[in-house]
Short mmCIF file of C-alpha atoms in Angstrom, two decimals:
data_model
loop_
_atom_site.label_atom_id
_atom_site.label_comp_id
_atom_site.label_asym_id
_atom_site.label_seq_id
_atom_site.Cartn_x
_atom_site.Cartn_y
_atom_site.Cartn_z
CA UNK A 6 37.13 -20.01 -2.33
CA UNK A 7 34.18 -20.24 -4.04
CA UNK A 8 31.31 -19.19 -2.22
CA UNK A 9 28.86 -18.80 -4.93
CA UNK A 10 26.73 -21.15 -3.79
CA UNK A 11 26.72 -20.01 -0.55
CA UNK A 12 23.23 -19.60 2.04
CA UNK A 13 24.33 -15.88 3.61
CA UNK A 14 26.01 -13.74 1.45
CA UNK A 15 26.80 -10.16 3.16
CA UNK A 16 27.41 -7.23 0.87
CA UNK A 17 29.92 -5.42 -1.63
CA UNK A 18 29.24 -2.95 0.95
CA UNK A 19 30.03 -4.25 3.64
CA UNK A 20 32.75 -6.38 2.44
CA UNK A 21 34.73 -3.15 1.34
CA UNK A 22 34.13 -0.80 3.81
CA UNK A 23 33.71 -2.77 6.54
CA UNK A 24 36.89 -4.86 6.15
CA UNK A 25 38.04 -2.86 3.40
CA UNK A 26 41.29 -1.75 3.12
CA UNK A 27 39.89 2.06 3.12
CA UNK A 28 37.35 1.28 5.91
CA UNK A 29 35.95 2.16 8.91
CA UNK A 30 40.12 0.89 10.24
CA UNK A 31 41.41 2.87 8.31
CA UNK A 32 39.40 6.01 9.39
CA UNK A 33 40.29 5.04 12.81
CA UNK A 34 43.74 5.84 12.22
CA UNK A 35 42.73 8.83 11.09
CA UNK A 36 39.73 9.74 13.64
CA UNK A 37 41.56 8.26 17.38
CA UNK A 38 44.65 11.56 17.33
CA UNK A 39 45.68 14.00 19.74
CA UNK A 40 44.32 17.55 19.02
CA UNK A 41 46.15 20.39 18.02
CA UNK A 42 46.21 23.14 21.64
CA UNK A 43 43.75 26.13 20.61
CA UNK A 44 46.83 28.02 19.02
CA UNK A 45 46.95 25.82 16.22
CA UNK A 46 46.51 26.67 13.27
CA UNK A 47 41.94 25.85 11.46
CA UNK A 48 41.41 21.80 11.16
CA UNK A 49 42.78 21.17 7.13
CA UNK A 50 39.63 21.90 5.39
CA UNK A 51 39.82 19.54 3.03
CA UNK A 52 39.50 15.78 6.15
CA UNK A 53 36.77 13.22 5.39
CA UNK A 54 35.27 13.85 8.77
CA UNK A 55 32.97 15.41 9.54
CA UNK A 56 32.14 16.02 13.88
CA UNK A 57 28.95 17.45 14.85
CA UNK A 58 29.15 18.89 18.32
CA UNK A 59 25.19 19.66 19.02
CA UNK A 60 23.57 18.18 21.76
CA UNK A 61 20.78 17.09 21.03
CA UNK A 62 22.09 15.63 17.63
CA UNK A 63 23.06 11.94 18.23
CA UNK A 64 25.02 12.07 14.76
CA UNK A 65 28.94 11.79 15.81
CA UNK A 66 30.69 11.79 13.07
CA UNK A 67 30.42 11.41 9.74
CA UNK A 68 32.49 10.50 6.75
CA UNK A 69 33.09 10.36 3.34
CA UNK A 70 36.02 8.77 1.58
CA UNK A 71 34.06 9.21 -2.05
CA UNK A 72 34.94 5.33 -3.74
CA UNK A 73 34.17 3.37 -0.21
CA UNK A 74 30.82 5.41 0.50
CA UNK A 75 29.55 7.08 3.48
CA UNK A 76 29.68 5.93 7.33
CA UNK A 77 28.05 8.08 10.29
CA UNK A 78 28.98 7.09 13.47
CA UNK A 79 25.57 7.92 16.05
CA UNK A 80 25.79 7.56 19.65
CA UNK A 81 24.17 9.65 23.51
CA UNK A 82 25.49 13.06 24.91
CA UNK A 83 26.11 15.43 27.58
CA UNK A 84 24.95 18.41 28.13
CA UNK A 85 27.83 19.53 26.83
CA UNK A 86 28.22 17.99 23.43
CA UNK A 87 30.63 15.23 24.48
CA UNK A 88 30.13 11.61 23.38
CA UNK A 89 29.24 9.55 25.97
CA UNK A 90 29.04 6.48 24.39
CA UNK A 91 28.43 4.82 20.49
CA UNK A 92 24.48 3.33 20.01
CA UNK A 93 24.77 2.91 15.89
CA UNK A 94 27.35 2.62 12.88
CA UNK A 95 24.92 3.06 9.31
CA UNK A 96 27.14 2.91 6.32
CA UNK A 97 26.07 3.73 2.69
CA UNK A 98 28.46 2.32 -0.43
CA UNK A 99 25.80 5.33 -2.86
CA UNK A 100 24.42 7.91 -0.59
CA UNK A 101 21.56 8.77 -3.08
CA UNK A 102 20.75 5.68 -2.39
CA UNK A 103 18.37 4.88 1.01
CA UNK A 104 20.44 1.78 1.16
CA UNK A 105 22.73 1.51 4.12
CA UNK A 106 24.69 -1.14 6.53
CA UNK A 107 23.61 -1.22 10.11
CA UNK A 108 25.99 -2.27 13.11
CA UNK A 109 23.81 -1.49 16.36
CA UNK A 110 25.25 -1.62 19.66
CA UNK A 111 24.00 -2.29 22.74
CA UNK A 112 23.51 -0.22 26.19
CA UNK A 113 27.28 -1.35 27.29
CA UNK A 114 28.60 -0.32 23.60
CA UNK A 115 28.72 -4.09 22.68
CA UNK A 116 28.29 -5.44 19.41
CA UNK A 117 24.31 -6.08 18.82
CA UNK A 118 23.16 -6.22 14.90
CA UNK A 119 24.28 -6.20 11.69
CA UNK A 120 22.33 -5.79 9.38
CA UNK A 121 23.67 -5.97 5.42
CA UNK A 122 21.61 -4.47 2.81
CA UNK A 123 20.60 -8.19 1.63
CA UNK A 124 18.11 -8.51 3.90
CA UNK A 125 21.18 -10.61 5.84
CA UNK A 126 21.39 -10.74 9.58
CA UNK A 127 23.81 -10.95 12.26
CA UNK A 128 22.20 -11.21 15.40
CA UNK A 129 24.85 -11.38 18.94
CA UNK A 130 23.37 -12.50 22.53
CA UNK A 131 25.30 -11.45 25.97
CA UNK A 132 25.62 -14.14 27.98
CA UNK A 133 28.99 -12.70 29.59
CA UNK A 134 30.63 -10.33 29.15
CA UNK A 135 32.95 -11.28 27.18
CA UNK A 136 31.63 -14.72 26.08
CA UNK A 137 27.69 -14.21 23.30
CA UNK A 138 26.18 -15.88 21.00
CA UNK A 139 25.96 -15.70 17.54
CA UNK A 140 23.15 -16.31 14.81
CA UNK A 141 24.22 -15.84 11.22
CA UNK A 142 20.67 -15.54 8.94
CA UNK A 143 20.45 -15.35 5.17
CA UNK A 144 19.23 -12.51 3.21
CA UNK A 145 16.18 -13.99 2.23
CA UNK A 146 15.51 -16.03 6.08
CA UNK A 147 15.40 -19.30 4.78
CA UNK A 148 18.82 -20.83 6.23
CA UNK A 149 20.30 -19.76 9.87
CA UNK A 150 23.74 -21.07 11.90
CA UNK A 151 24.01 -20.32 15.75
CA UNK A 152 27.12 -20.82 17.11
CA UNK A 153 29.12 -19.07 19.87
CA UNK A 154 32.39 -16.41 20.50
CA UNK A 155 33.84 -16.35 23.91
CA UNK A 156 36.17 -13.01 23.33
CA UNK A 157 39.29 -14.22 26.17
CA UNK A 158 39.50 -17.45 23.59
CA UNK A 159 43.05 -17.34 22.27
CA UNK A 160 42.39 -17.67 17.79
CA UNK A 161 44.97 -20.50 16.90
CA UNK A 162 46.16 -20.02 13.23
CA UNK A 163 43.91 -17.44 12.42
CA UNK A 164 41.26 -18.83 12.44
CA UNK A 165 39.03 -20.74 16.01
CA UNK A 166 37.34 -23.78 15.19
CA UNK A 167 34.64 -22.66 12.95
CA UNK A 168 31.09 -25.21 13.85
CA UNK A 169 30.13 -28.26 11.53
CA UNK A 170 28.32 -26.98 8.59
CA UNK A 171 28.27 -30.25 6.93
CA UNK A 172 27.27 -32.22 9.90
CA UNK A 173 26.23 -36.10 8.91
CA UNK A 174 22.75 -36.41 9.31
CA UNK A 175 22.01 -40.20 9.59
CA UNK A 176 18.74 -40.49 7.16
CA UNK A 177 16.27 -44.12 7.19
CA UNK A 178 17.27 -44.71 11.08
CA UNK A 179 16.74 -42.15 13.36
CA UNK A 180 14.93 -42.64 16.65
CA UNK A 181 11.92 -40.67 17.71
CA UNK A 182 12.58 -40.96 21.17
CA UNK A 183 15.02 -38.73 22.48
CA UNK A 184 15.37 -38.49 26.70
CA UNK A 185 12.30 -39.56 27.19
CA UNK A 186 10.55 -36.59 25.35
CA UNK A 187 8.17 -36.40 23.34
CA UNK A 188 8.38 -32.23 20.58
CA UNK A 189 5.66 -30.01 22.01
CA UNK A 190 4.32 -28.34 19.58
CA UNK A 191 1.58 -25.38 20.99
CA UNK A 192 0.65 -21.37 20.21
CA UNK A 193 1.69 -18.65 21.18
CA UNK A 194 0.62 -14.89 21.65
CA UNK A 195 2.46 -11.83 21.36
CA UNK A 196 4.20 -9.65 23.86
CA UNK A 197 2.95 -6.01 23.42
CA UNK A 198 4.64 -5.05 27.30
CA UNK A 199 5.93 -1.40 26.55
CA UNK A 200 9.64 -1.16 26.05
CA UNK A 201 10.24 2.94 27.18
CA UNK A 202 7.39 5.53 27.86
CA UNK A 203 6.88 7.64 25.51
CA UNK A 204 8.71 10.89 25.38
CA UNK A 205 10.84 9.53 28.19
CA UNK A 206 14.14 10.44 26.17
CA UNK A 207 12.90 14.01 24.77
CA UNK A 208 15.82 16.96 25.55
CA UNK A 209 15.79 20.74 24.73
CA UNK A 210 16.37 21.15 20.98
CA UNK A 211 14.48 18.43 19.92
CA UNK A 212 11.48 17.01 18.70
CA UNK A 213 9.48 13.58 19.44
CA UNK A 214 7.85 11.52 16.48
CA UNK A 215 5.68 8.32 16.43
CA UNK A 216 6.35 5.62 13.61
CA UNK A 217 3.29 3.61 13.70
CA UNK A 218 3.98 0.20 10.93
CA UNK A 219 1.50 -2.29 9.89
CA UNK A 220 0.97 -5.59 8.14
CA UNK A 221 -1.88 -7.91 6.42
CA UNK A 222 -3.61 -4.67 5.69
CA UNK A 223 -3.83 -2.41 8.83
CA UNK A 224 -3.02 -4.79 11.48
CA UNK A 225 -0.29 -2.82 14.05
CA UNK A 226 2.71 -5.17 13.42
CA UNK A 227 6.58 -5.38 14.34
CA UNK A 228 10.00 -5.11 12.20
CA UNK A 229 13.50 -5.77 13.01
CA UNK A 230 14.68 -2.11 12.56
CA UNK A 231 12.96 1.35 12.11
CA UNK A 232 14.88 4.69 11.65
CA UNK A 233 13.55 7.98 9.64
CA UNK A 234 15.97 9.58 6.69
CA UNK A 235 15.72 13.30 8.22
CA UNK A 236 16.87 15.88 4.82
CA UNK A 237 17.34 19.63 5.17
CA UNK A 238 15.05 20.42 2.23
CA UNK A 239 15.03 20.19 -0.85
CA UNK A 240 16.17 15.91 -0.01
CA UNK A 241 19.59 14.95 -1.00
CA UNK A 242 22.80 12.83 -1.02
CA UNK A 243 24.01 16.66 -0.44
CA UNK A 244 21.78 17.81 2.34
CA UNK A 245 21.31 14.60 4.66
CA UNK A 246 20.87 15.30 8.44
CA UNK A 247 21.20 11.94 9.49
CA UNK A 248 20.50 8.65 10.38
CA UNK A 249 17.40 8.31 13.73
CA UNK A 250 17.17 5.55 14.57
CA UNK A 251 13.83 4.72 17.06
CA UNK A 252 12.91 2.82 19.55
CA UNK A 253 9.63 0.88 20.71
CA UNK A 254 6.99 1.09 22.70
CA UNK A 255 4.80 -1.60 21.81
CA UNK A 256 2.92 -3.49 19.76
CA UNK A 257 3.69 -1.47 16.19
CA UNK A 258 4.11 1.55 17.54
CA UNK A 259 7.57 3.35 17.77
CA UNK A 260 8.55 6.79 19.13
CA UNK A 261 12.54 8.60 18.27
CA UNK A 262 13.62 11.72 18.72
CA UNK A 263 15.38 14.41 15.66
CA UNK A 264 16.95 17.79 16.52
CA UNK A 265 15.51 20.74 15.81
CA UNK A 266 16.72 23.50 14.07
CA UNK A 267 17.88 25.14 17.60
CA UNK A 268 19.64 22.68 20.35
CA UNK A 269 21.13 24.54 23.60
CA UNK A 270 24.36 26.88 23.33
CA UNK A 271 28.26 24.53 22.87
CA UNK A 272 30.67 26.70 25.34
CA UNK A 273 33.56 24.15 24.23
CA UNK A 274 36.39 23.93 22.28
CA UNK A 275 37.01 21.99 18.75
CA UNK A 276 40.12 20.62 21.52
CA UNK A 277 37.59 19.71 23.91
CA UNK A 278 35.01 18.40 21.86
CA UNK A 279 37.77 16.23 19.62
CA UNK A 280 40.06 14.74 22.69
CA UNK A 281 36.29 13.25 23.76
CA UNK A 282 35.02 11.94 20.19
CA UNK A 283 38.88 10.16 20.28
CA UNK A 284 38.63 8.46 23.54
CA UNK A 285 35.19 6.85 22.87
CA UNK A 286 36.20 5.77 19.87
CA UNK A 287 39.06 3.69 21.53
CA UNK A 288 37.39 2.47 23.72
CA UNK A 289 34.62 1.35 21.88
CA UNK A 290 35.40 0.60 17.78
CA UNK A 291 38.95 -0.20 19.37
CA UNK A 292 38.74 -2.05 21.62
CA UNK A 293 35.05 -3.15 21.94
CA UNK A 294 33.87 -2.95 19.01
CA UNK A 295 36.53 -4.41 16.63
CA UNK A 296 37.29 -7.45 19.54
CA UNK A 297 33.92 -8.88 18.65
CA UNK A 298 34.23 -8.81 14.64
CA UNK A 299 36.72 -10.55 14.61
CA UNK A 300 35.04 -12.82 16.46
CA UNK A 301 32.35 -12.97 14.51
CA UNK A 302 33.77 -13.78 11.64
CA UNK A 303 36.13 -16.24 12.76
CA UNK A 304 34.06 -18.47 14.55
CA UNK A 305 31.57 -18.04 10.73
CA UNK A 306 30.67 -20.88 9.25
CA UNK A 307 32.66 -21.98 6.61
CA UNK A 308 30.16 -21.84 4.31
CA UNK A 309 30.41 -17.96 4.07
CA UNK A 310 32.36 -14.99 2.75
CA UNK A 311 32.74 -14.26 6.62
CA UNK A 312 36.48 -16.97 6.42
CA UNK A 313 37.64 -14.11 3.89
CA UNK A 314 36.44 -11.70 5.22
CA UNK A 315 37.99 -13.07 8.72
CA UNK A 316 41.11 -13.49 7.34
CA UNK A 317 41.57 -9.97 6.79
CA UNK A 318 40.21 -9.04 10.09
CA UNK A 319 43.12 -10.94 12.03
CA UNK A 320 46.24 -10.15 9.50
CA UNK A 321 45.89 -6.63 8.05
CA UNK A 322 42.29 -5.14 9.19
CA UNK A 323 41.04 -3.47 12.48
CA UNK A 324 42.36 -5.24 14.73
CA UNK A 325 46.22 -4.24 13.31
CA UNK A 326 45.10 -1.38 12.83
CA UNK A 327 44.36 -0.60 16.08
CA UNK A 328 46.75 -2.26 17.72
CA UNK A 329 48.56 1.29 17.53
CA UNK A 330 45.48 3.09 17.26
CA UNK A 331 45.59 6.05 20.45
CA UNK A 332 43.31 9.91 21.63
CA UNK A 333 45.86 11.33 19.59
CA UNK A 334 46.95 12.22 16.47
CA UNK A 335 44.82 13.56 13.00
CA UNK A 336 41.01 13.66 14.59
CA UNK A 337 41.60 17.73 15.07
CA UNK A 338 42.15 18.54 11.58
CA UNK A 339 38.32 16.98 10.94
CA UNK A 340 35.86 19.96 9.98
CA UNK A 341 33.47 20.66 12.70
CA UNK A 342 29.41 21.71 11.77
CA UNK A 343 28.48 24.46 13.50
CA UNK A 344 26.60 23.75 16.18
CA UNK A 345 27.47 25.54 19.11
CA UNK A 346 24.79 27.81 19.22
CA UNK A 347 21.89 26.71 16.19
CA UNK A 348 21.89 23.57 14.83
CA UNK A 349 20.40 24.80 11.12
CA UNK A 350 17.32 26.64 10.21
CA UNK A 351 15.46 25.73 7.68
CA UNK A 352 12.88 23.74 5.87
CA UNK A 353 13.14 19.87 6.54
CA UNK A 354 11.78 16.54 5.44
CA UNK A 355 11.77 13.21 6.18
CA UNK A 356 10.73 9.44 5.54
CA UNK A 357 9.99 6.79 7.58
CA UNK A 358 12.25 2.98 6.91
CA UNK A 359 11.31 0.06 8.65
CA UNK A 360 13.66 -3.16 8.02
CA UNK A 361 10.54 -6.41 8.09
CA UNK A 362 11.69 -9.04 10.78
CA UNK A 363 10.70 -11.64 8.32
CA UNK A 364 13.69 -10.70 5.58
CA UNK A 365 13.32 -8.72 2.96
CA UNK A 366 13.00 -5.30 1.62
CA UNK A 367 13.52 -2.66 3.02
CA UNK A 368 9.71 -0.69 3.47
CA UNK A 369 8.95 3.57 3.41
CA UNK A 370 6.58 6.14 4.67
CA UNK A 371 6.20 8.87 1.65
CA UNK A 372 8.67 11.72 2.18
CA UNK A 373 7.21 14.74 3.56
CA UNK A 374 6.46 17.69 2.16
CA UNK A 375 8.83 20.66 3.42
CA UNK A 376 8.61 21.08 7.04
CA UNK A 377 9.77 24.36 9.16
CA UNK A 378 12.09 23.44 11.30
CA UNK A 379 10.91 25.56 13.78
CA UNK A 380 6.94 23.99 13.75
CA UNK A 381 5.62 20.31 14.82
CA UNK A 382 6.83 17.09 13.46
CA UNK A 383 4.18 15.59 12.76
CA UNK A 384 3.91 11.16 13.05
CA UNK A 385 4.71 8.62 10.54
CA UNK A 386 3.07 5.85 9.23
CA UNK A 387 5.22 2.51 7.63
CA UNK A 388 2.24 -0.63 5.46
CA UNK A 389 4.49 -4.00 5.87
CA UNK A 390 2.43 -5.37 3.56
CA UNK A 391 0.01 -7.81 3.22
CA UNK A 392 2.00 -10.83 1.84
CA UNK A 393 2.68 -13.70 4.06
CA UNK A 394 5.56 -13.24 6.37
CA UNK A 395 7.92 -16.48 8.65
CA UNK A 396 9.70 -15.20 10.98
CA UNK A 397 13.37 -16.58 11.16
CA UNK A 398 13.44 -19.04 14.12
CA UNK A 399 14.11 -17.97 17.49
CA UNK A 400 16.01 -21.06 19.33
CA UNK A 401 16.32 -20.43 23.25
CA UNK A 402 18.80 -21.31 24.48
CA UNK A 403 21.00 -21.03 21.36
CA UNK A 404 23.71 -22.58 22.94
CA UNK A 405 22.26 -25.82 25.41
CA UNK A 406 24.33 -28.22 27.02
CA UNK A 407 24.10 -31.64 26.79
CA UNK A 408 21.12 -32.85 27.73
CA UNK A 409 19.38 -29.54 27.81
CA UNK A 410 15.80 -29.20 26.26
CA UNK A 411 15.35 -25.80 24.10
CA UNK A 412 12.04 -24.43 21.88
CA UNK A 413 11.96 -22.79 18.78
CA UNK A 414 9.87 -19.80 18.40
CA UNK A 415 8.58 -19.34 15.64
CA UNK A 416 5.92 -16.40 13.65
CA UNK A 417 4.04 -15.76 10.60
CA UNK A 418 2.10 -13.39 9.62
CA UNK A 419 -0.81 -12.89 7.40
CA UNK A 420 -0.81 -17.43 7.01
CA UNK A 421 -3.87 -17.68 4.36
CA UNK A 422 -6.44 -19.91 7.12
CA UNK A 423 -6.56 -23.81 6.13
CA UNK A 424 -2.84 -23.72 5.96
CA UNK A 425 -0.17 -26.65 7.31
CA UNK A 426 2.31 -25.77 9.78
CA UNK A 427 5.18 -28.91 10.35
CA UNK A 428 8.50 -28.51 12.16
CA UNK A 429 11.01 -31.59 12.04
CA UNK A 430 14.02 -31.75 13.80
CA UNK A 431 16.51 -34.33 13.32
CA UNK A 432 20.03 -34.52 14.83
CA UNK A 433 23.34 -36.37 14.96
CA UNK A 434 22.47 -38.70 16.95
CA UNK A 435 20.28 -40.32 15.21
CA UNK A 436 16.90 -38.56 16.69
CA UNK A 437 14.24 -37.37 14.34
CA UNK A 438 10.59 -36.62 14.77
CA UNK A 439 8.25 -33.93 13.39
CA UNK A 440 4.97 -32.82 14.30
CA UNK A 441 2.29 -30.72 12.06
CA UNK A 442 -0.80 -28.41 12.65
CA UNK A 443 -3.23 -26.48 10.25
CA UNK A 444 -3.49 -22.97 11.07
CA UNK A 445 -7.39 -22.39 11.89
CA UNK A 446 -7.30 -19.03 13.45
CA UNK A 447 -4.96 -15.50 13.60
CA UNK A 448 -4.69 -14.12 16.77
CA UNK A 449 -5.76 -9.88 16.50
CA UNK A 450 -1.68 -8.86 14.83
CA UNK A 451 -3.01 -11.35 11.66
CA UNK A 452 0.09 -13.85 12.97
CA UNK A 453 0.24 -17.48 13.63
CA UNK A 454 3.20 -17.60 16.18
CA UNK A 455 3.91 -21.14 17.55
CA UNK A 456 6.25 -22.37 20.39
CA UNK A 457 8.91 -26.01 19.35
CA UNK A 458 9.84 -27.87 22.08
CA UNK A 459 12.78 -30.05 21.40
CA UNK A 460 14.17 -32.69 24.10
CA UNK A 461 17.87 -31.82 24.52
CA UNK A 462 20.92 -34.06 23.12
CA UNK A 463 22.66 -36.88 26.08
CA UNK A 464 25.95 -35.86 24.79
CA UNK A 465 27.91 -31.90 23.76
CA UNK A 466 28.76 -31.66 20.09
CA UNK A 467 25.97 -33.52 18.40
CA UNK A 468 23.60 -31.14 16.24
CA UNK A 469 20.75 -29.82 15.54
CA UNK A 470 19.25 -28.72 12.65
CA UNK A 471 15.47 -28.24 12.89
CA UNK A 472 12.79 -26.65 9.32
CA UNK A 473 9.92 -25.30 9.62
CA UNK A 474 7.29 -26.33 6.06
CA UNK A 475 4.16 -23.39 5.50
CA UNK A 476 2.25 -25.79 2.61
CA UNK A 477 -0.50 -23.24 2.11
CA UNK A 478 -3.97 -23.88 0.95
CA UNK A 479 -2.94 -23.79 -2.64
CA UNK A 480 0.05 -25.86 -3.08
CA UNK A 481 2.52 -23.44 -2.43
CA UNK A 482 4.93 -24.30 -0.14
CA UNK A 483 7.43 -22.06 2.08
CA UNK A 484 10.48 -23.33 4.47
CA UNK A 485 13.22 -22.03 7.23
CA UNK A 486 15.51 -24.02 8.67
CA UNK A 487 17.62 -22.75 11.74
CA UNK A 488 20.84 -25.31 13.55
CA UNK A 489 22.92 -25.42 16.70
CA UNK A 490 25.19 -27.79 18.19
CA UNK A 491 24.63 -28.67 21.83
CA UNK A 492 27.77 -27.35 23.79
#
């Protein structure tokens, strides 16, 4: 299949690792196995897997498979160091680079977001335990497609029916009226509600660090993903401690919990630790994440490489291998980081990373100077830039039913005053309409936020395409498009 003209291309690292023959699935076969008894020989030293036992370190396992890069799995642990659930998977094709692909899980251990290292994004919004809407956003943020997956729905012929990606929108014969309702455009203001109280998650053997994000020359700004990459000194791929996800506190402020050199003592045996890890891997990766990935791949737009990826996942990859995965096997042959009494000693360095919500290259703070692991860690700051940024359109609901109106929201950061913002809608039911406004002022965050209410189609199966056009005072034009299908 020729995908050279596609709008959405996942990075090679995702295709080779997340869905490749020696990828996460291959590692799971090694990882989810029966632990040997305490009297058995010592773990095999050449295992690509390292398990981390410290309860103050959210890094659960690191897998170094050389040609397929490094995969790190993060989660929550109890006071004894036993893994309770997984929260994030980080894959680096080149461990010496800061580039990475992320699989983020929600608090119910469901796949929530895939962030490609090229800037592409796939977001899942769960309506029920088995049904979710999926949004595919291109690396440049200019195109997105919305669809729906149902984990209880059977896959026929190897693939579910994909949404129409080349619909026929009648030209020249459209009507600007749908359900006797006009388009309604209004300016909105950002919600700065507190996400979590600062310091709420800190425990023994941990320190809290604040990351401040700014744009437009110093105004507070949010990001799609914020983390801190930590190294033992000196910074190198061999000294990488891990990458720790930050949580939003308020507009432009994020908090992250980092391990220190001292952790709570762990009295569990390697056998108990690997049994706990194996159960979590089997339950979450093979029963939740894998199933969702299969459906996400099978529902992907036909014009994307996901059609090829999906075929591999269904026929040979995660799905097939996880059918025979049990919590008994090779996991206890892994290496165990010696964290049972102390985490690590010596100096550390770290750097903050922020993935902009509007897409594009991640931004970084400066690398800290070497810091004594027992000393107080400094707060960090990241400047996201002063250039114009247009966030992808957010559709709500993203899977409306017939005759149900929906809202398209977006935010334009650092947009020059006197720019013109236009939004147009065209449907396969011959509906078409457009509204526009001039940006006369920005809010305190340097952004122009707006919402467009769009009337619903009369019948299901109608597809709408929404187009955002920003015309700058100098004549430069920026566009974003999104589409959805009425259910």
